[in-house]
């Protein structure tokens, strides 16, 4: 990937990750609490581990409605134990949920559209390591993701874990991520086409 392309991508993602003061009322798509009531609760977020083949990352997450802000947010427990907050955008005319990171710095964009009982499925554009233990091997990745809803609210959020095939939750996580992959083939196909244009030998994303 050329430096110019990397800088453009960083600017694009950071644009979605700009800080949003809590008192600012932003256009989140005109939804009300009743529109997203069924989603409120605690979740486990699953996505493939980009640095360790075969493992699946698990993050604790919580979907909450804030009456004072008239919007919903999802909190996600990061690897380092910090909490990242994502604003929920849900245009009424679309059967999709968009999440945009609220804090400064590198962010993620979630698009959740494949739904079934007990889970929300979709994709997430994020920048992550592609080699374990090397913080400099970052690369933009489109992840298939799955939010598995938990039966009860737990406090605090579940801690991060990278699941191996020997872990008890691995099969559930693998099946949900695979389901998200199948439900979002079009998005993944577009991403692969765009990603190829950023390989060495291309200039600014063009052959």
PDB file of C-alpha atoms in Angstrom:
ATOM      1  CA  UNK A   1       0.000   0.000   0.000  1.00  0.00           C
ATOM      2  CA  UNK A   2       1.419   3.399  -0.905  1.00  0.00           C
ATOM      3  CA  UNK A   3       1.882   5.999   1.817  1.00  0.00           C
ATOM      4  CA  UNK A   4      -0.581   8.295   0.042  1.00  0.00           C
ATOM      5  CA  UNK A   5      -3.253   5.581   0.042  1.00  0.00           C
ATOM      6  CA  UNK A   6      -2.530   4.760   3.685  1.00  0.00           C
ATOM      7  CA  UNK A   7      -2.895   8.436   4.629  1.00  0.00           C
ATOM      8  CA  UNK A   8      -6.190   8.728   2.730  1.00  0.00           C
ATOM      9  CA  UNK A   9      -7.575   5.624   4.420  1.00  0.00           C
ATOM     10  CA  UNK A  10      -6.490   6.841   7.839  1.00  0.00           C
ATOM     11  CA  UNK A  11      -8.169  10.196   7.198  1.00  0.00           C
ATOM     12  CA  UNK A  12     -11.342   8.383   6.091  1.00  0.00           C
ATOM     13  CA  UNK A  13     -11.565   6.178   9.172  1.00  0.00           C
ATOM     14  CA  UNK A  14     -10.489   8.950  11.533  1.00  0.00           C
ATOM     15  CA  UNK A  15     -13.276  11.059  10.068  1.00  0.00           C
ATOM     16  CA  UNK A  16     -15.721   8.526  11.468  1.00  0.00           C
ATOM     17  CA  UNK A  17     -13.816   8.438  14.744  1.00  0.00           C
ATOM     18  CA  UNK A  18     -13.766  12.136  15.588  1.00  0.00           C
ATOM     19  CA  UNK A  19     -14.647  13.046  19.149  1.00  0.00           C
ATOM     20  CA  UNK A  20     -18.303  13.761  19.780  1.00  0.00           C
ATOM     21  CA  UNK A  21     -19.099  15.669  22.984  1.00  0.00           C
ATOM     22  CA  UNK A  22     -21.961  14.017  24.823  1.00  0.00           C
ATOM     23  CA  UNK A  23     -24.072  17.178  24.866  1.00  0.00           C
ATOM     24  CA  UNK A  24     -24.036  17.491  21.075  1.00  0.00           C
ATOM     25  CA  UNK A  25     -27.272  16.307  19.511  1.00  0.00           C
ATOM     26  CA  UNK A  26     -26.400  14.639  16.226  1.00  0.00           C
ATOM     27  CA  UNK A  27     -28.602  13.195  13.520  1.00  0.00           C
ATOM     28  CA  UNK A  28     -28.678   9.468  14.215  1.00  0.00           C
ATOM     29  CA  UNK A  29     -31.406   8.518  11.778  1.00  0.00           C
ATOM     30  CA  UNK A  30     -34.575   9.494  13.591  1.00  0.00           C
ATOM     31  CA  UNK A  31     -35.081   6.325  15.630  1.00  0.00           C
ATOM     32  CA  UNK A  32     -36.694   6.112  19.057  1.00  0.00           C
ATOM     33  CA  UNK A  33     -36.133   3.807  21.996  1.00  0.00           C
ATOM     34  CA  UNK A  34     -38.971   1.534  20.931  1.00  0.00           C
ATOM     35  CA  UNK A  35     -37.345   0.993  17.534  1.00  0.00           C
ATOM     36  CA  UNK A  36     -34.252  -0.599  19.049  1.00  0.00           C
ATOM     37  CA  UNK A  37     -35.658  -1.937  22.343  1.00  0.00           C
ATOM     38  CA  UNK A  38     -35.086  -5.564  21.313  1.00  0.00           C
ATOM     39  CA  UNK A  39     -31.359  -4.893  20.868  1.00  0.00           C
ATOM     40  CA  UNK A  40     -30.744  -3.415  24.326  1.00  0.00           C
ATOM     41  CA  UNK A  41     -28.648  -5.655  26.551  1.00  0.00           C
ATOM     42  CA  UNK A  42     -25.250  -7.321  26.869  1.00  0.00           C
ATOM     43  CA  UNK A  43     -23.410  -9.112  24.069  1.00  0.00           C
ATOM     44  CA  UNK A  44     -20.308 -11.006  23.118  1.00  0.00           C
ATOM     45  CA  UNK A  45     -18.723  -9.563  19.981  1.00  0.00           C
ATOM     46  CA  UNK A  46     -16.853 -12.096  17.841  1.00  0.00           C
ATOM     47  CA  UNK A  47     -14.483 -11.474  14.933  1.00  0.00           C
ATOM     48  CA  UNK A  48     -11.561 -13.398  13.364  1.00  0.00           C
ATOM     49  CA  UNK A  49      -8.144 -12.786  14.908  1.00  0.00           C
ATOM     50  CA  UNK A  50      -6.191 -11.011  12.161  1.00  0.00           C
ATOM     51  CA  UNK A  51      -2.810 -11.887  13.705  1.00  0.00           C
ATOM     52  CA  UNK A  52      -3.347 -15.513  14.777  1.00  0.00           C
ATOM     53  CA  UNK A  53      -4.833 -17.854  12.188  1.00  0.00           C
ATOM     54  CA  UNK A  54      -7.740 -19.968  13.392  1.00  0.00           C
ATOM     55  CA  UNK A  55      -8.451 -17.969  16.544  1.00  0.00           C
ATOM     56  CA  UNK A  56     -11.527 -15.802  17.115  1.00  0.00           C
ATOM     57  CA  UNK A  57     -11.462 -12.645  19.204  1.00  0.00           C
ATOM     58  CA  UNK A  58     -14.199 -12.122  21.781  1.00  0.00           C
ATOM     59  CA  UNK A  59     -15.084  -8.732  23.279  1.00  0.00           C
ATOM     60  CA  UNK A  60     -17.683  -7.862  25.897  1.00  0.00           C
ATOM     61  CA  UNK A  61     -20.258  -5.355  24.598  1.00  0.00           C
ATOM     62  CA  UNK A  62     -23.340  -3.530  25.890  1.00  0.00           C
ATOM     63  CA  UNK A  63     -26.172  -1.907  23.897  1.00  0.00           C
ATOM     64  CA  UNK A  64     -27.699   0.973  25.898  1.00  0.00           C
ATOM     65  CA  UNK A  65     -30.340   3.639  25.286  1.00  0.00           C
ATOM     66  CA  UNK A  66     -29.525   7.124  26.641  1.00  0.00           C
ATOM     67  CA  UNK A  67     -32.686   9.127  27.182  1.00  0.00           C
ATOM     68  CA  UNK A  68     -30.813  12.411  27.720  1.00  0.00           C
ATOM     69  CA  UNK A  69     -29.054  12.031  24.351  1.00  0.00           C
ATOM     70  CA  UNK A  70     -32.047  10.464  22.569  1.00  0.00           C
ATOM     71  CA  UNK A  71     -29.796   7.844  21.023  1.00  0.00           C
ATOM     72  CA  UNK A  72     -28.322   4.415  21.644  1.00  0.00           C
ATOM     73  CA  UNK A  73     -24.674   3.532  22.079  1.00  0.00           C
ATOM     74  CA  UNK A  74     -22.680   0.323  22.218  1.00  0.00           C
ATOM     75  CA  UNK A  75     -19.804   0.021  24.665  1.00  0.00           C
ATOM     76  CA  UNK A  76     -17.060  -2.486  23.812  1.00  0.00           C
ATOM     77  CA  UNK A  77     -14.354  -3.745  26.182  1.00  0.00           C
ATOM     78  CA  UNK A  78     -11.022  -3.447  24.361  1.00  0.00           C
ATOM     79  CA  UNK A  79      -7.965  -5.694  24.698  1.00  0.00           C
ATOM     80  CA  UNK A  80      -6.353  -3.281  27.172  1.00  0.00           C
ATOM     81  CA  UNK A  81      -9.454  -3.165  29.355  1.00  0.00           C
ATOM     82  CA  UNK A  82     -10.552   0.279  28.211  1.00  0.00           C
ATOM     83  CA  UNK A  83     -14.086   0.937  27.006  1.00  0.00           C
ATOM     84  CA  UNK A  84     -14.763   2.203  23.478  1.00  0.00           C
ATOM     85  CA  UNK A  85     -18.137   3.779  22.770  1.00  0.00           C
ATOM     86  CA  UNK A  86     -19.925   3.601  19.434  1.00  0.00           C
ATOM     87  CA  UNK A  87     -22.887   5.774  18.492  1.00  0.00           C
ATOM     88  CA  UNK A  88     -25.771   3.855  16.916  1.00  0.00           C
ATOM     89  CA  UNK A  89     -27.049   5.236  13.600  1.00  0.00           C
ATOM     90  CA  UNK A  90     -30.212   3.685  12.225  1.00  0.00           C
ATOM     91  CA  UNK A  91     -31.934   5.377   9.278  1.00  0.00           C
ATOM     92  CA  UNK A  92     -35.613   4.442   9.418  1.00  0.00           C
ATOM     93  CA  UNK A  93     -35.769   3.566   5.734  1.00  0.00           C
ATOM     94  CA  UNK A  94     -32.946   1.030   6.085  1.00  0.00           C
ATOM     95  CA  UNK A  95     -33.004  -2.244   7.979  1.00  0.00           C
ATOM     96  CA  UNK A  96     -29.439  -1.703   9.078  1.00  0.00           C
ATOM     97  CA  UNK A  97     -27.606  -0.486  12.151  1.00  0.00           C
ATOM     98  CA  UNK A  98     -24.468   1.614  11.746  1.00  0.00           C
ATOM     99  CA  UNK A  99     -21.973   2.101  14.576  1.00  0.00           C
ATOM    100  CA  UNK A 100     -19.458   4.956  14.608  1.00  0.00           C
ATOM    101  CA  UNK A 101     -16.753   5.252  17.213  1.00  0.00           C
ATOM    102  CA  UNK A 102     -17.171   8.219  19.521  1.00  0.00           C
ATOM    103  CA  UNK A 103     -13.602   8.667  20.798  1.00  0.00           C
ATOM    104  CA  UNK A 104     -10.528  10.184  19.155  1.00  0.00           C
ATOM    105  CA  UNK A 105      -7.932   8.141  17.272  1.00  0.00           C
ATOM    106  CA  UNK A 106      -8.182   5.019  15.175  1.00  0.00           C
ATOM    107  CA  UNK A 107     -11.766   3.962  14.896  1.00  0.00           C
ATOM    108  CA  UNK A 108     -13.943   1.236  13.520  1.00  0.00           C
ATOM    109  CA  UNK A 109     -17.083   1.369  11.438  1.00  0.00           C
ATOM    110  CA  UNK A 110     -19.708  -1.339  11.935  1.00  0.00           C
ATOM    111  CA  UNK A 111     -22.569  -2.158   9.572  1.00  0.00           C
ATOM    112  CA  UNK A 112     -24.978  -4.691  11.052  1.00  0.00           C
ATOM    113  CA  UNK A 113     -27.716  -5.898   8.768  1.00  0.00           C
ATOM    114  CA  UNK A 114     -28.011  -9.670   8.969  1.00  0.00           C
ATOM    115  CA  UNK A 115     -30.203 -10.411  11.956  1.00  0.00           C
ATOM    116  CA  UNK A 116     -31.507 -13.556  13.542  1.00  0.00           C
ATOM    117  CA  UNK A 117     -32.807 -14.478  16.977  1.00  0.00           C
ATOM    118  CA  UNK A 118     -30.161 -13.823  19.605  1.00  0.00           C
ATOM    119  CA  UNK A 119     -27.546 -12.255  17.319  1.00  0.00           C
ATOM    120  CA  UNK A 120     -26.704  -9.294  15.096  1.00  0.00           C
ATOM    121  CA  UNK A 121     -24.443 -10.054  12.127  1.00  0.00           C
ATOM    122  CA  UNK A 122     -22.467  -7.752   9.867  1.00  0.00           C
ATOM    123  CA  UNK A 123     -19.060  -6.375   8.942  1.00  0.00           C
ATOM    124  CA  UNK A 124     -16.579  -3.990  10.535  1.00  0.00           C
ATOM    125  CA  UNK A 125     -13.901  -1.892   8.845  1.00  0.00           C
ATOM    126  CA  UNK A 126     -10.954  -1.478  11.198  1.00  0.00           C
ATOM    127  CA  UNK A 127      -7.186  -1.197  11.206  1.00  0.00           C
ATOM    128  CA  UNK A 128      -5.519  -4.052  13.069  1.00  0.00           C
ATOM    129  CA  UNK A 129      -2.241  -5.949  13.398  1.00  0.00           C
ATOM    130  CA  UNK A 130      -1.591  -8.744  10.909  1.00  0.00           C
ATOM    131  CA  UNK A 131       1.387 -10.183  12.826  1.00  0.00           C
ATOM    132  CA  UNK A 132       1.118 -11.127  16.487  1.00  0.00           C
ATOM    133  CA  UNK A 133       3.185  -8.965  18.820  1.00  0.00           C
ATOM    134  CA  UNK A 134       4.221  -6.450  16.154  1.00  0.00           C
ATOM    135  CA  UNK A 135       2.377  -3.124  16.562  1.00  0.00           C
ATOM    136  CA  UNK A 136       3.801  -1.813  13.287  1.00  0.00           C
ATOM    137  CA  UNK A 137       2.134  -4.394  11.026  1.00  0.00           C
ATOM    138  CA  UNK A 138      -1.204  -2.592  10.885  1.00  0.00           C
ATOM    139  CA  UNK A 139      -3.458  -3.001   7.879  1.00  0.00           C
ATOM    140  CA  UNK A 140      -7.051  -2.059   7.017  1.00  0.00           C
ATOM    141  CA  UNK A 141      -9.261  -5.127   7.361  1.00  0.00           C
ATOM    142  CA  UNK A 142     -12.927  -5.803   6.703  1.00  0.00           C
ATOM    143  CA  UNK A 143     -14.014  -8.276   9.377  1.00  0.00           C
ATOM    144  CA  UNK A 144     -17.156 -10.391   9.434  1.00  0.00           C
ATOM    145  CA  UNK A 145     -18.549  -9.786  12.925  1.00  0.00           C
ATOM    146  CA  UNK A 146     -21.261 -11.236  15.136  1.00  0.00           C
ATOM    147  CA  UNK A 147     -22.876  -9.838  18.281  1.00  0.00           C
ATOM    148  CA  UNK A 148     -24.259 -12.716  20.382  1.00  0.00           C
ATOM    149  CA  UNK A 149     -26.878 -11.458  22.826  1.00  0.00           C
ATOM    150  CA  UNK A 150     -26.604 -12.677  26.414  1.00  0.00           C
ATOM    151  CA  UNK A 151     -29.671 -13.688  28.425  1.00  0.00           C
ATOM    152  CA  UNK A 152     -28.941 -11.343  31.343  1.00  0.00           C
ATOM    153  CA  UNK A 153     -27.072  -8.086  31.901  1.00  0.00           C
ATOM    154  CA  UNK A 154     -23.680  -8.662  33.472  1.00  0.00           C
ATOM    155  CA  UNK A 155     -21.509  -6.096  35.219  1.00  0.00           C
ATOM    156  CA  UNK A 156     -18.754  -5.419  34.389  1.00  0.00           C
ATOM    157  CA  UNK A 157     -18.437  -6.293  30.709  1.00  0.00           C
ATOM    158  CA  UNK A 158     -16.752  -9.560  29.856  1.00  0.00           C
ATOM    159  CA  UNK A 159     -13.007  -9.266  29.337  1.00  0.00           C
ATOM    160  CA  UNK A 160     -11.300  -9.749  25.986  1.00  0.00           C
ATOM    161  CA  UNK A 161     -10.231 -13.245  24.969  1.00  0.00           C
ATOM    162  CA  UNK A 162      -8.832 -14.844  21.828  1.00  0.00           C
ATOM    163  CA  UNK A 163     -10.634 -18.165  21.504  1.00  0.00           C
ATOM    164  CA  UNK A 164      -8.803 -21.297  20.376  1.00  0.00           C
ATOM    165  CA  UNK A 165     -10.523 -24.376  18.966  1.00  0.00           C
ATOM    166  CA  UNK A 166     -10.160 -26.047  22.385  1.00  0.00           C
ATOM    167  CA  UNK A 167     -12.195 -23.332  24.131  1.00  0.00           C
ATOM    168  CA  UNK A 168     -15.779 -24.092  25.033  1.00  0.00           C
ATOM    169  CA  UNK A 169     -17.255 -21.132  23.162  1.00  0.00           C
ATOM    170  CA  UNK A 170     -15.163 -21.587  20.023  1.00  0.00           C
ATOM    171  CA  UNK A 171     -17.727 -23.536  17.979  1.00  0.00           C
ATOM    172  CA  UNK A 172     -20.506 -21.042  18.751  1.00  0.00           C
ATOM    173  CA  UNK A 173     -18.247 -18.119  17.835  1.00  0.00           C
ATOM    174  CA  UNK A 174     -17.011 -19.807  14.654  1.00  0.00           C
ATOM    175  CA  UNK A 175     -20.530 -20.605  13.461  1.00  0.00           C
ATOM    176  CA  UNK A 176     -21.757 -17.043  14.079  1.00  0.00           C
ATOM    177  CA  UNK A 177     -18.760 -15.471  12.308  1.00  0.00           C
ATOM    178  CA  UNK A 178     -19.219 -17.871   9.385  1.00  0.00           C
ATOM    179  CA  UNK A 179     -22.899 -16.906   9.240  1.00  0.00           C
ATOM    180  CA  UNK A 180     -21.897 -13.224   9.129  1.00  0.00           C
ATOM    181  CA  UNK A 181     -19.440 -14.017   6.336  1.00  0.00           C
ATOM    182  CA  UNK A 182     -22.100 -15.722   4.229  1.00  0.00           C
ATOM    183  CA  UNK A 183     -24.610 -12.922   4.849  1.00  0.00           C
ATOM    184  CA  UNK A 184     -22.207 -10.227   3.639  1.00  0.00           C
ATOM    185  CA  UNK A 185     -20.572 -11.700   0.547  1.00  0.00           C
ATOM    186  CA  UNK A 186     -21.300  -8.596  -1.542  1.00  0.00           C
ATOM    187  CA  UNK A 187     -19.534  -6.285   0.902  1.00  0.00           C
ATOM    188  CA  UNK A 188     -16.541  -8.608   1.088  1.00  0.00           C
ATOM    189  CA  UNK A 189     -16.291  -8.854  -2.698  1.00  0.00           C
ATOM    190  CA  UNK A 190     -16.233  -5.066  -3.032  1.00  0.00           C
ATOM    191  CA  UNK A 191     -13.617  -4.831  -0.288  1.00  0.00           C
ATOM    192  CA  UNK A 192     -11.309  -7.406  -1.918  1.00  0.00           C
ATOM    193  CA  UNK A 193     -11.486  -5.505  -5.200  1.00  0.00           C
ATOM    194  CA  UNK A 194     -10.618  -2.222  -3.485  1.00  0.00           C
ATOM    195  CA  UNK A 195      -7.934  -3.806  -1.277  1.00  0.00           C
ATOM    196  CA  UNK A 196      -6.146  -5.222  -4.324  1.00  0.00           C
ATOM    197  CA  UNK A 197      -5.729  -1.708  -5.705  1.00  0.00           C
ATOM    198  CA  UNK A 198      -3.656  -0.833  -2.629  1.00  0.00           C
ATOM    199  CA  UNK A 199      -1.076  -3.602  -3.143  1.00  0.00           C
ATOM    200  CA  UNK A 200       2.575  -2.732  -3.990  1.00  0.00           C
ATOM    201  CA  UNK A 201       2.961  -1.662  -7.604  1.00  0.00           C
ATOM    202  CA  UNK A 202      -0.121   0.520  -7.594  1.00  0.00           C
ATOM    203  CA  UNK A 203      -0.003   4.273  -7.128  1.00  0.00           C
ATOM    204  CA  UNK A 204      -2.556   5.969  -4.891  1.00  0.00           C
ATOM    205  CA  UNK A 205      -4.932   3.050  -5.285  1.00  0.00           C
ATOM    206  CA  UNK A 206      -4.863   3.007  -9.100  1.00  0.00           C
ATOM    207  CA  UNK A 207      -3.076   0.638 -11.420  1.00  0.00           C
TER     208      UNK A 207
END
